[in-house]
Short mmCIF file of C-alpha atoms in Angstrom, two decimals:
data_model
loop_
_atom_site.label_atom_id
_atom_site.label_comp_id
_atom_site.label_asym_id
_atom_site.label_seq_id
_atom_site.Cartn_x
_atom_site.Cartn_y
_atom_site.Cartn_z
CA MET Y 1 118.26 194.22 162.95
CA GLN Y 2 120.73 196.11 165.15
CA LEU Y 3 121.27 198.74 162.45
CA ILE Y 4 117.55 199.31 162.18
CA LEU Y 5 117.19 199.64 165.93
CA ARG Y 6 119.83 202.35 166.08
CA TYR Y 7 117.75 204.28 163.58
CA PHE Y 8 114.63 203.62 165.66
CA LEU Y 9 116.11 205.13 168.79
CA LEU Y 10 117.47 208.19 167.00
CA SER Y 11 114.53 208.93 164.72
CA VAL Y 12 111.46 210.69 166.02
CA THR Y 13 109.45 211.69 162.99
CA MET Y 14 106.03 213.30 162.84
CA LEU Y 15 103.76 212.94 159.83
CA PRO Y 16 104.32 215.65 157.20
CA ALA Y 17 101.59 218.09 156.25
CA ILE Y 18 99.20 217.13 153.47
CA VAL Y 19 98.06 219.56 150.79
CA THR Y 20 94.28 219.49 150.50
CA ALA Y 21 91.62 221.46 148.69
CA GLU Y 22 90.38 224.59 150.47
CA ILE Y 23 86.89 223.35 151.19
CA LYS Y 24 85.11 222.42 154.38
CA LEU Y 25 85.55 218.72 153.73
CA PRO Y 26 88.97 218.39 152.07
CA LEU Y 27 89.63 215.79 149.44
CA PRO Y 28 91.81 212.98 150.74
CA GLU Y 29 95.31 212.48 149.51
CA ILE Y 30 95.83 209.60 147.10
CA THR Y 31 98.84 207.46 147.94
CA ILE Y 32 100.00 205.43 144.95
CA PRO Y 33 102.60 202.72 145.63
CA LYS Y 34 105.36 203.11 143.05
CA ILE Y 35 105.99 199.40 143.21
CA THR Y 36 102.92 198.73 141.08
CA GLU Y 37 103.17 201.46 138.46
CA GLU Y 38 106.49 203.29 138.06
CA VAL Y 39 108.87 200.53 139.12
CA GLN Y 40 107.19 197.99 136.92
CA ARG Y 41 107.76 200.21 133.89
CA GLU Y 42 111.41 200.75 134.77
CA THR Y 43 112.20 197.08 135.26
CA ASP Y 44 110.29 195.64 132.30
CA SER Y 45 112.95 194.60 129.79
CA ASP Y 46 110.62 192.99 127.24
CA GLN Y 47 110.09 195.59 124.53
CA ASP Y 48 107.17 193.62 123.06
CA PHE Y 49 105.01 194.72 126.00
CA GLN Y 50 104.47 198.29 127.16
CA PRO Y 51 102.49 198.72 130.42
CA ALA Y 52 99.45 200.96 130.67
CA MET Y 53 100.23 204.56 131.62
CA PRO Y 54 98.04 206.76 133.88
CA HIS Y 55 96.31 209.51 131.91
CA ALA Y 56 93.75 211.08 134.26
CA LYS Y 57 93.13 210.43 137.96
CA VAL Y 58 90.67 212.05 140.35
CA GLY Y 59 90.59 211.83 144.12
CA PRO Y 60 87.74 210.15 145.96
CA ILE Y 61 85.11 212.19 147.79
CA TYR Y 62 85.51 212.18 151.56
CA PRO Y 63 82.35 210.65 153.07
CA ILE Y 64 80.58 213.42 155.00
CA TYR Y 65 79.76 211.22 157.99
CA TYR Y 66 83.37 210.12 158.40
CA ALA Y 67 84.61 213.68 157.87
CA ARG Y 68 82.46 214.92 160.73
CA LYS Y 69 83.79 212.13 162.92
CA LYS Y 70 87.37 212.90 161.83
CA LYS Y 71 87.67 209.27 160.78
CA GLU Y 72 90.62 208.45 158.54
CA GLY Y 73 91.41 205.30 156.61
CA TRP Y 74 92.58 203.61 153.43
CA VAL Y 75 91.42 201.17 150.77
CA ASP Y 76 93.58 198.81 148.69
CA LEU Y 77 92.25 197.94 145.24
CA THR Y 78 93.32 196.11 142.12
CA PHE Y 79 91.79 196.61 138.68
CA SER Y 80 92.13 196.06 134.93
CA VAL Y 81 92.75 198.64 132.22
CA GLU Y 82 90.84 197.89 129.02
CA LYS Y 83 91.99 198.44 125.44
CA ASP Y 84 90.25 201.84 125.39
CA GLY Y 85 91.91 202.94 128.64
CA SER Y 86 88.83 202.53 130.81
CA ILE Y 87 88.77 200.74 134.17
CA SER Y 88 87.14 197.35 134.83
CA ASN Y 89 87.23 194.37 137.22
CA VAL Y 90 87.76 196.50 140.34
CA LEU Y 91 88.45 194.33 143.37
CA VAL Y 92 88.92 195.61 146.93
CA THR Y 93 91.67 193.50 148.48
CA ASN Y 94 91.92 195.13 151.91
CA ASP Y 95 90.85 198.19 153.88
CA SER Y 96 91.26 199.86 157.24
CA GLY Y 97 87.54 199.66 157.99
CA GLY Y 98 84.68 201.82 156.80
CA ALA Y 99 82.17 200.81 154.13
CA GLN Y 100 81.78 204.40 152.90
CA PHE Y 101 85.52 204.66 152.26
CA VAL Y 102 85.29 201.54 150.11
CA THR Y 103 82.31 202.88 148.16
CA GLU Y 104 83.99 206.21 147.40
CA ALA Y 105 87.30 204.56 146.52
CA ILE Y 106 85.61 202.32 143.94
CA LYS Y 107 83.74 205.30 142.46
CA ALA Y 108 86.99 207.24 142.10
CA ILE Y 109 88.93 204.37 140.52
CA ASN Y 110 86.18 203.82 137.96
CA ARG Y 111 86.61 207.44 136.80
CA TRP Y 112 90.32 207.03 136.11
CA LYS Y 113 91.66 206.88 132.56
CA TYR Y 114 94.80 205.23 131.22
CA LYS Y 115 96.71 204.97 128.01
CA PRO Y 116 96.26 201.23 127.37
CA ALA Y 117 99.03 198.66 127.48
CA LEU Y 118 100.53 197.62 124.16
CA GLU Y 119 101.65 194.16 123.14
CA PHE Y 120 103.35 193.93 119.76
CA LYS Y 121 102.18 197.55 119.33
CA GLN Y 122 98.51 196.57 119.71
CA PRO Y 123 96.28 197.66 122.66
CA VAL Y 124 95.60 194.86 125.16
CA GLN Y 125 93.83 194.52 128.48
CA SER Y 126 96.29 194.81 131.40
CA ASN Y 127 95.51 193.59 134.89
CA ILE Y 128 98.35 194.36 137.32
CA HIS Y 129 97.23 197.71 138.72
CA ASN Y 130 97.29 197.92 142.51
CA GLN Y 131 96.48 201.14 144.31
CA ARG Y 132 95.96 202.38 147.85
CA LEU Y 133 93.63 205.34 148.25
CA THR Y 134 94.01 207.11 151.59
CA PHE Y 135 91.51 209.34 153.35
CA LYS Y 136 93.16 211.77 155.75
CA PHE Y 137 93.01 215.41 156.78
CA ASP Y 138 95.53 218.20 156.68
CA ARG Y 139 96.09 218.88 160.36
CA ASP Y 140 98.43 220.77 162.66
CA LYS Y 141 98.86 217.79 164.98
CA LYS Y 142 99.80 214.92 162.71
CA ILE Y 143 98.96 212.21 165.24
CA ARG Y 144 97.24 212.34 168.60
CA GLU Y 145 99.41 213.45 171.51
CA LYS Y 146 98.59 210.25 173.39
CA VAL Y 147 100.14 208.08 170.64
CA TYR Y 148 103.23 210.27 170.39
CA GLU Y 149 103.69 210.42 174.17
CA PHE Y 150 103.44 206.62 174.48
CA TYR Y 151 105.99 206.23 171.69
CA MET Y 152 108.50 208.69 173.20
CA GLN Y 153 108.07 207.34 176.71
CA GLY Y 154 108.55 203.81 175.44
CA LEU Y 155 111.86 204.73 173.78
CA GLU Y 156 113.01 206.30 177.04
CA PHE Y 157 112.18 203.10 178.93
CA ILE Y 158 114.14 201.08 176.36
CA GLU Y 159 117.19 203.32 176.70
CA ALA Y 160 116.92 203.03 180.49
CA HIS Y 161 116.45 199.23 180.30
CA ASP Y 162 113.26 199.64 182.35
CA ARG Y 163 111.48 196.34 181.62
CA ASP Y 164 108.33 197.14 183.60
CA GLY Y 165 107.97 200.46 181.81
CA MET Y 166 108.59 198.87 178.41
CA ASP Y 167 105.97 196.19 179.06
CA GLU Y 168 103.39 198.75 180.14
CA ILE Y 169 103.91 200.96 177.08
CA TYR Y 170 103.75 197.92 174.79
CA GLU Y 171 100.32 197.04 176.18
CA GLN Y 172 99.05 200.63 176.15
CA ILE Y 173 100.16 201.66 172.67
CA ASN Y 174 98.89 198.46 171.04
CA ASP Y 175 95.57 198.70 172.86
CA LEU Y 176 94.77 202.06 171.26
CA ASN Y 177 92.07 202.57 168.66
CA PHE Y 178 94.10 204.08 165.82
CA ARG Y 179 91.86 206.78 164.34
CA LYS Y 180 94.40 208.79 162.35
CA TYR Y 181 96.35 207.55 159.35
CA GLY Y 182 99.90 206.68 160.38
CA GLU Y 183 99.28 206.21 164.10
CA LYS Y 184 99.69 202.44 163.88
CA ASP Y 185 103.16 202.98 162.42
CA PHE Y 186 104.32 204.44 165.73
CA ALA Y 187 102.97 201.42 167.59
CA ASP Y 188 104.69 199.06 165.13
CA VAL Y 189 108.05 200.84 165.29
CA TYR Y 190 107.94 200.83 169.09
CA THR Y 191 106.99 197.14 169.08
CA LEU Y 192 109.98 196.31 166.87
CA ASN Y 193 112.24 198.16 169.31
CA TYR Y 194 110.60 196.43 172.26
CA ALA Y 195 110.74 192.95 170.71
CA SER Y 196 114.41 193.32 169.85
CA HIS Y 197 115.31 194.59 173.32
CA ILE Y 198 113.59 191.68 175.10
CA ASP Y 199 114.87 189.24 172.46
CA ASP Y 200 111.39 188.12 171.34
CA SER Y 201 112.04 187.05 167.74
CA ASP Y 202 108.48 185.80 167.21
CA LEU Y 203 107.01 189.19 168.12
CA TYR Y 204 109.60 190.98 165.99
CA LEU Y 205 108.88 188.85 162.91
CA SER Y 206 105.09 188.97 163.28
CA THR Y 207 105.22 192.77 163.59
CA LEU Y 208 107.56 193.08 160.61
CA LYS Y 209 105.30 190.81 158.56
CA ASN Y 210 102.27 193.04 159.11
CA ILE Y 211 103.94 196.44 159.01
CA GLU Y 212 102.59 198.85 156.37
CA LEU Y 213 105.56 199.93 154.27
CA VAL Y 214 103.33 202.15 152.12
CA SER Y 215 102.71 204.42 155.13
CA ILE Y 216 106.05 203.84 156.91
CA ILE Y 217 107.79 205.52 153.98
CA VAL Y 218 105.94 208.72 155.00
CA THR Y 219 105.95 208.45 158.79
CA PHE Y 220 109.51 207.09 159.18
CA PRO Y 221 111.29 207.81 155.87
CA ASP Y 222 114.75 207.27 157.37
CA LEU Y 223 113.78 203.77 158.50
CA TRP Y 224 111.82 202.68 155.46
CA ALA Y 225 114.64 201.27 153.31
CA GLU Y 226 116.16 199.16 156.09
CA LEU Y 227 112.73 197.88 157.11
CA ALA Y 228 111.98 197.09 153.47
CA MET Y 229 115.22 195.10 153.16
CA GLU Y 230 114.30 193.19 156.32
CA LYS Y 231 110.93 192.45 154.74
CA VAL Y 232 112.57 191.25 151.51
CA LYS Y 233 114.42 188.68 153.59
CA LEU Y 234 111.23 187.69 155.39
CA LEU Y 235 109.31 187.32 152.11
CA ALA Y 236 112.09 185.12 150.72
CA GLU Y 237 111.98 182.91 153.81
CA ASP Y 238 108.22 182.57 153.30
CA HIS Y 239 108.85 181.59 149.64
CA LYS Y 240 107.12 184.75 148.35
CA LEU Y 241 109.91 185.32 145.88
CA ALA Y 242 108.15 187.39 143.22
CA GLU Y 243 106.84 189.76 145.89
CA ALA Y 244 110.35 190.02 147.34
CA LEU Y 245 111.74 190.95 143.92
CA SER Y 246 109.04 193.59 143.43
CA LEU Y 247 109.87 195.14 146.79
CA LEU Y 248 113.56 195.09 145.89
CA ASN Y 249 112.71 197.01 142.70
CA HIS Y 250 110.88 199.57 144.81
CA ILE Y 251 113.83 200.01 147.17
CA GLU Y 252 116.15 200.51 144.20
CA ALA Y 253 113.79 203.05 142.62
CA GLU Y 254 113.74 205.10 145.83
CA ASN Y 255 117.54 205.52 145.57
CA SER Y 256 117.97 205.12 149.30
CA LYS Y 257 121.42 206.18 150.50
CA THR Y 258 121.25 203.69 153.37
CA ILE Y 259 121.28 200.63 151.08
CA GLU Y 260 124.44 199.88 149.12
CA GLN Y 261 124.05 198.90 145.47
CA THR Y 262 126.12 195.75 146.02
CA ARG Y 263 123.65 194.64 148.67
CA LEU Y 264 120.73 195.10 146.27
CA LEU Y 265 122.51 193.22 143.49
CA SER Y 266 123.42 190.36 145.82
CA SER Y 267 119.84 190.05 147.07
CA ARG Y 268 118.46 190.10 143.53
CA GLU Y 269 120.89 187.41 142.39
CA GLN Y 270 119.99 185.16 145.32
CA LEU Y 271 116.26 185.57 144.68
CA ASN Y 272 116.61 184.76 140.98
CA GLN Y 273 118.72 181.70 141.77
CA TYR Y 274 116.08 180.53 144.21
CA ILE Y 275 113.31 180.97 141.64
CA GLU Y 276 115.25 178.94 139.06
CA SER Y 277 116.22 176.20 141.53
CA ASP Y 278 114.70 172.71 141.72
CA ILE Y 279 113.12 173.47 145.11
CA ASP Y 280 109.33 173.59 145.30
CA LEU Y 281 108.04 176.79 146.89
CA VAL Y 282 105.59 176.13 149.73
CA ILE Y 283 103.50 179.08 150.92
CA ASP Y 284 100.86 179.26 153.65
CA GLY Y 285 97.68 180.99 152.54
CA LYS Y 286 94.75 182.36 154.53
CA THR Y 287 91.96 184.59 153.27
CA ASN Y 288 91.59 187.92 155.05
CA LYS Y 289 88.51 189.61 156.52
CA LEU Y 290 87.27 190.32 152.98
CA GLY Y 291 87.66 186.67 151.99
CA ILE Y 292 90.72 187.33 149.79
CA TRP Y 293 94.27 186.00 149.72
CA GLN Y 294 96.67 187.20 147.06
CA HIS Y 295 100.00 185.85 145.89
CA HIS Y 296 102.46 187.05 143.26
CA LEU Y 297 103.58 184.03 141.21
CA ALA Y 298 107.26 183.34 140.60
CA ARG Y 299 106.51 180.23 138.50
CA ASN Y 300 103.69 179.13 136.21
CA HIS Y 301 102.83 175.69 137.65
CA PHE Y 302 101.11 175.64 141.02
CA ALA Y 303 98.65 173.77 143.22
CA ILE Y 304 96.79 174.08 146.51
CA THR Y 305 96.59 171.45 149.24
CA ASN Y 306 95.64 171.11 152.92
CA LEU Y 307 92.51 173.19 152.33
CA GLU Y 308 90.47 174.07 155.43
CA GLY Y 309 87.24 175.82 154.51
CA LYS Y 310 85.92 176.50 151.02
CA LEU Y 311 87.41 178.56 148.21
CA GLU Y 312 84.87 180.06 145.84
CA SER Y 313 87.07 181.16 142.95
CA LEU Y 314 90.55 181.92 141.69
CA ASP Y 315 91.10 185.22 139.88
CA ILE Y 316 94.35 185.10 137.88
CA ARG Y 317 95.46 188.58 136.86
CA CYS Y 318 98.50 189.02 134.63
CA ASP Y 319 100.01 191.89 132.66
CA ASN Y 320 98.24 190.82 129.49
CA THR Y 321 95.65 188.22 130.56
CA ARG Y 322 92.91 187.64 133.14
CA ARG Y 323 91.07 184.41 133.95
CA LEU Y 324 88.38 183.89 136.59
CA ILE Y 325 88.32 180.21 137.55
CA ASP Y 326 85.63 178.33 139.44
CA ILE Y 327 87.76 176.09 141.63
CA ASP Y 328 85.29 173.21 142.15
CA GLY Y 329 87.38 170.06 142.53
CA ASN Y 330 90.44 171.42 140.77
CA SER Y 331 93.54 171.96 142.84
CA GLU Y 332 96.39 172.19 140.31
CA TRP Y 333 96.97 174.59 137.44
CA GLN Y 334 99.62 175.36 134.84
CA ILE Y 335 99.39 178.64 133.01
CA PRO Y 336 101.15 179.61 129.76
CA LYS Y 337 104.48 181.40 130.06
CA LYS Y 338 103.17 184.12 127.76
CA TRP Y 339 100.84 185.16 130.59
CA ARG Y 340 103.17 187.74 132.00
CA ASN Y 341 103.75 188.65 135.65
CA CYS Y 342 100.74 186.97 137.27
CA VAL Y 343 99.07 187.54 140.64
CA LEU Y 344 96.58 185.08 142.14
CA TYR Y 345 93.51 186.20 144.07
CA PHE Y 346 91.82 183.36 145.92
CA GLN Y 347 88.34 184.26 147.17
CA SER Y 348 86.21 182.62 149.84
CA GLU Y 349 82.84 183.43 151.39
CA LYS Y 350 84.18 182.65 154.85
CA SER Y 351 87.70 182.26 156.20
CA ALA Y 352 89.75 179.58 154.45
CA GLN Y 353 93.35 178.50 154.80
CA PHE Y 354 95.49 176.25 152.66
CA THR Y 355 98.98 175.57 151.32
CA LEU Y 356 100.06 176.84 147.91
CA ILE Y 357 102.87 175.03 146.10
CA GLU Y 358 104.80 176.55 143.20
CA PHE Y 359 106.47 173.65 141.42
CA ALA Y 360 110.05 173.77 140.24
CA THR Y 361 110.75 173.79 136.51
CA ARG Y 362 111.70 170.11 136.54
CA LYS Y 363 108.05 169.23 137.28
CA ILE Y 364 106.57 171.18 134.39
CA VAL Y 365 105.51 168.88 131.56
#
């Protein structure tokens, strides 16, 4: 944490310019997390399966109403690629707010084309395709002056050990309505500094848990790798081991000079040992504002317990298989090992929370 904080205090980074079409309402930039496309291809050692490859992508149309209001945002989606390369089963998993952003994002994704995945040299449906589409303008001032001034003033208060000033900035910067893409990153980075300085580990961990690495890599590129490594550790502590491994792959693919190769190898070895251990993985789950909770499976035998609320369905999406399950009274499942690299999407009409257990190999019959 101390290494990260030294970077925090030395790094003051504004958002880089974005290349947009020369029209009155510019097309938004599409941000594609490498963790879900490029890294997966690099780390897949099974030659019997070849992931789908992007063939043609188009950007979403910026909603006119939001453009006039200078409203920016993002939409996270997951989808399947069919045997003919077309898109299906589009599911919005999260968004920054704005129904028109969601509508245009779905329209854009449905126009994309892929070269289909191959299994034993035959086309198959593939289902692990996660994308974030961002809607933002090319602008001279990358974030509002108010956000930047709060951030800079807060760092000055931290360096001066001015507790009253730090407290005031913490309240002010987190009370803002973040209208421009990337503004929340400045609030989060300041909050991490603040929490560390006042020794508030709960605030530090809760902020780290919710920080958006997909935008931090743009707004604070010098901090991203260290923050990502901190998040790998946090994911492991929360028993989200497959997600931690995926993030580790992403860090390695970025070739960050701040992370030594031995550190990456050690982390990977520890995660794999944990996955293969006889310890059951216990994960807290809670559906978000869209009624969705997702989890990347490390094992193929799992169950839910301590359910509060009602779950409508379970959407299991794997590299080569998809199953939509009506939960009803079922609470335990075991999926075939040939279902590769699976992600669970629990869906509820209203908020629901529960405990997910991934059973150790010794319990698989």
